[in-house]
Amino acid sequence: MQSGERRTTLADVAAEAGVSVALASIVMRGAAGAGAATRERVLEVAQRLGYQPDSRARLLRSGRTRLLGVVFDVRHPFHVDLLTGLYAAAGEVGYELTLSAVTPRRDERTAIDGLLQDRCEALVLFSPRSRTLELAALAARMPVVAMMRGVRHRDVDVVRTDDARGSELAVDHLVELGHRRIAHIDGGTMPGSAERRQGYQRAMRRHGLASLIRIVPGGPGEEDGVRAAAALLAEPPTAVAVFNDLSATGLLDVLRGNGHEVPGDISVVGYDDSTFSRLAHIDLTTVAQDVDALAGRAVRRAVARIESAEVEHREVVIEPRLVIRGTSGPPQ
C-alpha cells in the first residue's frame, strides 16, 4: 500500500464480492457458514485488493493483545543487542513487542507508563532502576520480568546473568596470563555493578591477591571509562577488568592516546560482548552474556505468567563465558 492510500477494509472486500460484511468475515476467519463458491470468490477479491486482516483489532475484541512491553535504555548498546534476541524469541511463540525507551530526557517511570497505555500483557524491563516496591506494584497489575538485575520480591520474575561469576572469569583469565596488579573499574550504582564488584574481590582473594584489590569508581558509559582512566594512570596496574564494554572503550581510547600499549603495558577486559566489541579496531576481550538464552528465558517466563502456567523458580540465572580477543595478554 503506497503512502497516503486508504487501507482496504473488510467492507471493501464484501462490496466487491457482492456479499454481506458478516459473510465476508466468516470466510476470512475460516469459519463454517459459507458455500465453496462464495468462499472462493471472497478470497480471490481479498487477494486482488490486497486486504490484510487487522489481527490487533481482533485480539483486542477478544480481550487479548499478545503484546510484551519492553523498557530499554538507548544509551546501552547491549540493550540493543538483547532486543534482537527478544524479537526472535517472541515471534517463536506468537507474541509481538512494543518498545518504550529510556533516554537522557525520558526516565524509566515515563517509559513504563507509555507501555501501560498500550495494553501490554506483560512487561520486560532491561536493567530496571525502579525500587523493588515500585516493581512489585507493577507486578500486581501484570506479569513483570526484570532482566540483568536481581529483585528480591516474590511477585517479580528475574532473568539475569551470574554477574559475580563473570567478573571471576575475567580475573581468573588475567591471573593465568601472569597479572597480579589487577584493578576493577566498577559501574557505580548501575544494576549488576555490586555483583561484578563482589566477583572481582572474591577472585582476587582466592588467588591470594587481597592486598592488591583496587576498585576505581566508574559507570556504564564511555565517558565513565575516560574519567576512570585519569585515576587509574596515577599508578597504572598491569590489567583492568571493566564494568562493561562501553566503559572499556573509553578507557582504551585514553590508554592508547597516552602511549600505553594494549595489551603490552595494560590488559583490558570488558563485560557484555556487545556487537561493537568485536570490531577489528576494538577487538576487546570481554565476558559474554548469552543473548539468546536471556531473551528466550525472559519471553518464556512472561508467557508462562500470562497463561497462569506453573513455574519452578522465580529467578533464572544464566552462566556467562569469557571471550578472549586482542586486549589481553601477559604483562611485560
Short mmCIF file of C-alpha atoms in Angstrom, two decimals:
data_model
loop_
_atom_site.label_atom_id
_atom_site.label_comp_id
_atom_site.label_asym_id
_atom_site.label_seq_id
_atom_site.Cartn_x
_atom_site.Cartn_y
_atom_site.Cartn_z
CA MET A 1 0.00 0.00 0.00
CA GLN A 2 1.51 3.35 -1.04
CA SER A 3 1.85 6.15 1.50
CA GLY A 4 -1.39 8.13 1.64
CA GLU A 5 -3.54 5.34 0.17
CA ARG A 6 -6.57 4.21 2.17
CA ARG A 7 -6.28 0.77 3.74
CA THR A 8 -8.55 -1.85 2.17
CA THR A 9 -11.26 -2.84 4.65
CA LEU A 10 -13.42 -5.92 5.02
CA ALA A 11 -16.35 -3.79 3.84
CA ASP A 12 -14.49 -3.13 0.57
CA VAL A 13 -13.98 -6.86 0.05
CA ALA A 14 -17.63 -7.61 0.82
CA ALA A 15 -18.89 -4.94 -1.59
CA GLU A 16 -16.61 -6.11 -4.42
CA ALA A 17 -17.57 -9.77 -3.86
CA GLY A 18 -21.29 -8.95 -3.59
CA VAL A 19 -21.77 -10.41 -0.11
CA SER A 20 -22.53 -9.02 3.32
CA VAL A 21 -19.74 -7.93 5.66
CA ALA A 22 -20.81 -10.68 8.08
CA LEU A 23 -20.43 -13.36 5.37
CA ALA A 24 -17.07 -11.94 4.29
CA SER A 25 -15.95 -12.10 7.92
CA ILE A 26 -16.96 -15.77 8.12
CA VAL A 27 -14.83 -16.52 5.06
CA MET A 28 -11.79 -14.59 6.28
CA ARG A 29 -11.94 -16.27 9.70
CA GLY A 30 -12.23 -19.71 8.08
CA ALA A 31 -15.45 -20.36 9.99
CA ALA A 32 -18.30 -22.57 8.83
CA GLY A 33 -21.32 -20.99 7.15
CA ALA A 34 -20.19 -20.02 3.63
CA GLY A 35 -20.54 -22.07 0.46
CA ALA A 36 -17.49 -23.16 -1.53
CA ALA A 37 -18.18 -20.80 -4.44
CA THR A 38 -18.75 -17.84 -2.12
CA ARG A 39 -15.63 -18.65 -0.15
CA GLU A 40 -13.54 -18.84 -3.32
CA ARG A 41 -14.94 -15.54 -4.63
CA VAL A 42 -14.34 -13.65 -1.38
CA LEU A 43 -10.77 -14.95 -1.04
CA GLU A 44 -9.99 -14.03 -4.65
CA VAL A 45 -11.28 -10.48 -4.12
CA ALA A 46 -9.38 -10.13 -0.84
CA GLN A 47 -6.13 -11.15 -2.53
CA ARG A 48 -6.72 -8.87 -5.51
CA LEU A 49 -7.48 -5.86 -3.33
CA GLY A 50 -4.57 -6.59 -1.01
CA TYR A 51 -6.76 -6.95 2.07
CA GLN A 52 -4.89 -7.69 5.30
CA PRO A 53 -6.96 -8.68 8.35
CA ASP A 54 -6.38 -6.44 11.36
CA SER A 55 -5.18 -9.07 13.80
CA ARG A 56 -4.56 -6.49 16.51
CA ALA A 57 -8.17 -5.34 16.45
CA ARG A 58 -9.39 -8.95 16.55
CA LEU A 59 -7.21 -9.64 19.59
CA LEU A 60 -8.48 -6.51 21.32
CA ARG A 61 -12.07 -7.62 20.80
CA SER A 62 -11.19 -10.90 22.48
CA GLY A 63 -9.53 -9.08 25.39
CA ARG A 64 -6.01 -10.06 24.28
CA THR A 65 -3.17 -8.13 22.64
CA ARG A 66 -0.31 -10.69 22.68
CA LEU A 67 1.99 -7.74 23.28
CA LEU A 68 5.04 -7.80 25.51
CA GLY A 69 6.07 -4.33 26.60
CA VAL A 70 9.84 -3.76 26.76
CA VAL A 71 11.67 -0.93 28.51
CA PHE A 72 15.27 -0.43 27.39
CA ASP A 73 17.90 2.31 27.57
CA VAL A 74 19.09 3.80 24.29
CA ARG A 75 22.46 4.62 25.90
CA HIS A 76 23.38 0.96 26.40
CA PRO A 77 24.49 -0.90 23.24
CA PHE A 78 23.96 -4.26 24.94
CA HIS A 79 20.27 -3.44 25.35
CA VAL A 80 20.02 -3.08 21.57
CA ASP A 81 21.77 -6.44 21.12
CA LEU A 82 19.31 -8.00 23.55
CA LEU A 83 16.32 -6.61 21.64
CA THR A 84 17.38 -8.64 18.60
CA GLY A 85 17.15 -11.84 20.62
CA LEU A 86 13.90 -10.79 22.26
CA TYR A 87 12.17 -10.17 18.92
CA ALA A 88 13.17 -13.63 17.72
CA ALA A 89 12.04 -15.32 20.94
CA ALA A 90 8.70 -13.51 20.98
CA GLY A 91 8.00 -14.34 17.34
CA GLU A 92 8.53 -18.04 18.01
CA VAL A 93 5.61 -18.09 20.46
CA GLY A 94 3.29 -15.77 18.53
CA TYR A 95 3.85 -12.60 20.54
CA GLU A 96 4.93 -9.14 19.46
CA LEU A 97 7.00 -6.48 21.22
CA THR A 98 6.13 -2.88 21.85
CA LEU A 99 9.07 -0.76 22.93
CA SER A 100 9.48 2.21 25.23
CA ALA A 101 12.90 3.81 25.59
CA VAL A 102 14.70 5.43 28.48
CA THR A 103 16.73 8.42 27.23
CA PRO A 104 18.67 11.24 28.90
CA ARG A 105 15.40 13.22 28.86
CA ARG A 106 12.92 10.39 29.48
CA ASP A 107 13.06 8.45 32.72
CA GLU A 108 12.07 4.85 33.41
CA ARG A 109 8.77 5.74 35.05
CA THR A 110 7.65 7.62 31.92
CA ALA A 111 8.78 4.73 29.71
CA ILE A 112 6.75 2.26 31.75
CA ASP A 113 3.65 4.48 31.79
CA GLY A 114 3.72 4.59 27.99
CA LEU A 115 3.56 0.80 27.82
CA LEU A 116 0.68 0.57 30.29
CA GLN A 117 -1.39 2.63 27.84
CA ASP A 118 -0.62 0.09 25.07
CA ARG A 119 -2.47 -2.69 26.92
CA CYS A 120 0.56 -4.95 27.12
CA GLU A 121 0.01 -8.36 28.68
CA ALA A 122 3.41 -8.38 30.43
CA LEU A 123 6.39 -6.11 30.96
CA VAL A 124 10.04 -7.00 30.32
CA LEU A 125 12.37 -4.44 31.89
CA PHE A 126 16.05 -4.23 30.93
CA SER A 127 18.26 -3.41 33.96
CA PRO A 128 15.43 -1.61 35.77
CA ARG A 129 16.41 1.20 38.14
CA SER A 130 12.99 1.38 39.85
CA ARG A 131 12.76 0.47 43.51
CA THR A 132 11.64 -3.03 44.46
CA LEU A 133 8.33 -1.78 45.87
CA GLU A 134 7.59 0.02 42.60
CA LEU A 135 8.29 -3.14 40.61
CA ALA A 136 6.10 -5.14 42.98
CA ALA A 137 3.25 -2.66 42.48
CA LEU A 138 3.57 -3.14 38.72
CA ALA A 139 3.60 -6.91 39.16
CA ALA A 140 0.28 -6.68 40.99
CA ARG A 141 -1.22 -5.42 37.70
CA MET A 142 0.52 -7.72 35.19
CA PRO A 143 3.49 -10.10 34.92
CA VAL A 144 6.84 -8.31 35.26
CA VAL A 145 10.18 -9.81 34.22
CA ALA A 146 13.27 -7.90 35.36
CA MET A 147 16.35 -8.63 33.28
CA MET A 148 20.00 -8.22 34.31
CA ARG A 149 19.11 -7.24 37.86
CA GLY A 150 18.27 -9.19 40.98
CA VAL A 151 14.93 -8.25 42.61
CA ARG A 152 14.04 -9.70 45.98
CA HIS A 153 10.26 -9.89 45.76
CA ARG A 154 8.12 -12.96 45.24
CA ASP A 155 5.92 -11.28 42.62
CA VAL A 156 8.70 -10.12 40.28
CA ASP A 157 10.37 -12.63 37.95
CA VAL A 158 14.09 -12.27 37.25
CA VAL A 159 16.23 -13.40 34.31
CA ARG A 160 19.87 -12.40 34.67
CA THR A 161 23.48 -13.39 34.13
CA ASP A 162 25.60 -14.58 37.05
CA ASP A 163 27.49 -11.28 37.18
CA ALA A 164 29.72 -12.21 40.11
CA ARG A 165 30.85 -15.30 38.22
CA GLY A 166 31.50 -13.17 35.13
CA SER A 167 33.93 -10.95 37.00
CA GLU A 168 35.63 -14.01 38.42
CA LEU A 169 36.17 -15.31 34.88
CA ALA A 170 37.85 -12.01 33.94
CA VAL A 171 40.19 -12.07 36.96
CA ASP A 172 40.99 -15.77 36.52
CA HIS A 173 41.97 -15.13 32.90
CA LEU A 174 44.26 -12.23 33.83
CA VAL A 175 45.89 -14.16 36.65
CA GLU A 176 46.54 -17.10 34.32
CA LEU A 177 48.34 -14.67 32.00
CA GLY A 178 50.61 -13.69 34.88
CA HIS A 179 48.99 -10.48 36.15
CA ARG A 180 48.85 -9.58 39.85
CA ARG A 181 48.17 -5.83 39.90
CA ILE A 182 44.64 -6.10 38.52
CA ALA A 183 42.24 -3.18 39.02
CA HIS A 184 38.47 -3.04 38.58
CA ILE A 185 36.51 -0.10 37.18
CA ASP A 186 33.03 -0.53 38.58
CA GLY A 187 29.60 0.51 37.31
CA GLY A 188 28.65 2.92 40.06
CA THR A 189 25.02 2.43 41.05
CA MET A 190 24.06 0.52 37.90
CA PRO A 191 22.22 -2.82 38.24
CA GLY A 192 24.79 -5.61 38.30
CA SER A 193 27.62 -3.35 39.45
CA ALA A 194 27.67 -4.61 43.04
CA GLU A 195 27.69 -8.25 41.89
CA ARG A 196 30.54 -7.67 39.41
CA ARG A 197 32.50 -5.79 42.06
CA GLN A 198 31.99 -8.62 44.56
CA GLY A 199 33.06 -11.21 41.98
CA TYR A 200 36.27 -9.27 41.33
CA GLN A 201 37.06 -9.07 45.05
CA ARG A 202 36.28 -12.73 45.61
CA ALA A 203 38.54 -13.85 42.76
CA MET A 204 41.40 -11.62 43.91
CA ARG A 205 41.20 -13.07 47.41
CA ARG A 206 41.02 -16.61 46.05
CA HIS A 207 44.26 -16.01 44.16
CA GLY A 208 45.98 -14.57 47.24
CA LEU A 209 45.86 -11.02 45.90
CA ALA A 210 43.68 -9.40 48.57
CA SER A 211 46.30 -6.72 49.31
CA LEU A 212 46.26 -5.69 45.63
CA ILE A 213 42.49 -5.18 45.34
CA ARG A 214 41.87 -1.81 43.72
CA ILE A 215 38.41 -0.56 42.79
CA VAL A 216 38.13 2.62 40.73
CA PRO A 217 34.71 4.38 40.64
CA GLY A 218 33.18 4.23 37.17
CA GLY A 219 29.85 3.85 35.41
CA PRO A 220 28.17 2.43 32.31
CA GLY A 221 29.20 4.98 29.69
CA GLU A 222 32.25 5.64 27.55
CA GLU A 223 32.82 8.91 29.41
CA ASP A 224 32.92 6.96 32.69
CA GLY A 225 35.81 4.91 31.33
CA VAL A 226 37.58 8.12 30.33
CA ARG A 227 37.19 9.60 33.82
CA ALA A 228 38.30 6.37 35.49
CA ALA A 229 41.40 6.27 33.30
CA ALA A 230 42.68 9.51 34.83
CA ALA A 231 42.60 7.98 38.33
CA LEU A 232 43.98 4.69 37.08
CA LEU A 233 47.01 6.20 35.35
CA ALA A 234 48.21 7.90 38.52
CA GLU A 235 49.51 4.44 39.44
CA PRO A 236 48.94 2.15 36.46
CA PRO A 237 48.11 -1.52 37.08
CA THR A 238 49.09 -4.18 34.57
CA ALA A 239 45.47 -5.20 33.92
CA VAL A 240 41.93 -3.86 34.33
CA ALA A 241 38.54 -5.60 34.47
CA VAL A 242 35.86 -3.07 33.49
CA PHE A 243 32.14 -2.95 34.35
CA ASN A 244 31.05 -3.09 30.70
CA ASP A 245 32.32 -2.86 27.14
CA LEU A 246 31.28 0.76 26.61
CA SER A 247 33.23 1.97 29.61
CA ALA A 248 36.15 -0.19 28.47
CA THR A 249 36.27 1.58 25.10
CA GLY A 250 36.58 4.94 26.86
CA LEU A 251 39.48 3.52 28.88
CA LEU A 252 41.12 2.11 25.75
CA ASP A 253 40.97 5.49 23.99
CA VAL A 254 42.77 7.20 26.89
CA LEU A 255 45.36 4.45 27.29
CA ARG A 256 46.28 4.43 23.61
CA GLY A 257 46.14 8.21 23.42
CA ASN A 258 48.71 8.40 26.22
CA GLY A 259 51.08 5.98 24.51
CA HIS A 260 50.24 2.88 26.55
CA GLU A 261 50.29 -0.35 24.58
CA VAL A 262 47.27 -2.62 24.99
CA PRO A 263 47.84 -5.39 25.97
CA GLY A 264 51.61 -4.83 26.22
CA ASP A 265 51.52 -2.27 29.04
CA ILE A 266 47.97 -2.78 30.30
CA SER A 267 45.49 -5.56 29.52
CA VAL A 268 41.79 -4.69 29.43
CA VAL A 269 38.76 -6.97 29.84
CA GLY A 270 35.23 -5.68 29.28
CA TYR A 271 31.82 -7.16 30.04
CA ASP A 272 28.76 -7.91 27.82
CA ASP A 273 30.32 -8.88 24.47
CA SER A 274 28.41 -6.06 22.79
CA THR A 275 28.44 -6.13 18.99
CA PHE A 276 30.92 -3.25 18.72
CA SER A 277 33.47 -5.05 20.93
CA ARG A 278 34.04 -7.49 18.05
CA LEU A 279 35.11 -4.75 15.61
CA ALA A 280 38.68 -5.15 14.40
CA HIS A 281 39.93 -1.82 15.77
CA ILE A 282 38.50 -2.60 19.25
CA ASP A 283 38.93 -6.40 19.43
CA LEU A 284 38.01 -6.41 23.11
CA THR A 285 38.46 -9.38 25.42
CA THR A 286 35.18 -9.50 27.32
CA VAL A 287 32.77 -11.52 29.42
CA ALA A 288 29.85 -12.53 27.23
CA GLN A 289 26.24 -12.55 28.34
CA ASP A 290 24.23 -15.16 26.43
CA VAL A 291 21.75 -13.00 24.49
CA ASP A 292 19.69 -15.87 23.09
CA ALA A 293 19.40 -17.64 26.44
CA LEU A 294 18.49 -14.45 28.30
CA ALA A 295 15.91 -13.41 25.70
CA GLY A 296 14.40 -16.87 25.35
CA ARG A 297 14.01 -17.40 29.08
CA ALA A 298 12.54 -13.93 29.60
CA VAL A 299 9.89 -14.41 26.91
CA ARG A 300 9.02 -17.92 28.08
CA ARG A 301 8.66 -16.72 31.64
CA ALA A 302 6.45 -13.77 30.64
CA VAL A 303 4.19 -16.02 28.55
CA ALA A 304 4.01 -18.62 31.33
CA ARG A 305 2.81 -15.96 33.75
CA ILE A 306 0.29 -14.61 31.22
CA GLU A 307 -1.12 -18.10 30.74
CA SER A 308 -1.03 -18.88 34.50
CA ALA A 309 1.32 -21.81 33.97
CA GLU A 310 3.34 -23.28 36.82
CA VAL A 311 6.98 -22.17 37.08
CA GLU A 312 9.66 -23.80 39.21
CA HIS A 313 11.89 -20.89 40.16
CA ARG A 314 11.16 -17.16 40.23
CA GLU A 315 14.76 -16.29 39.35
CA VAL A 316 16.63 -17.68 36.33
CA VAL A 317 20.41 -17.22 36.33
CA ILE A 318 22.40 -17.71 33.11
CA GLU A 319 26.10 -18.62 33.08
CA PRO A 320 28.45 -16.11 31.38
CA ARG A 321 31.52 -17.08 29.35
CA LEU A 322 34.85 -15.46 28.59
CA VAL A 323 35.64 -14.34 25.04
CA ILE A 324 39.38 -13.82 24.54
CA ARG A 325 40.39 -11.26 21.91
CA GLY A 326 43.25 -8.84 21.43
CA THR A 327 43.20 -6.58 24.51
CA SER A 328 44.54 -9.13 27.00
CA GLY A 329 47.98 -10.71 27.15
CA PRO A 330 50.88 -11.43 29.52
CA PRO A 331 52.38 -8.48 31.44
CA GLN A 332 55.68 -7.13 30.12
#
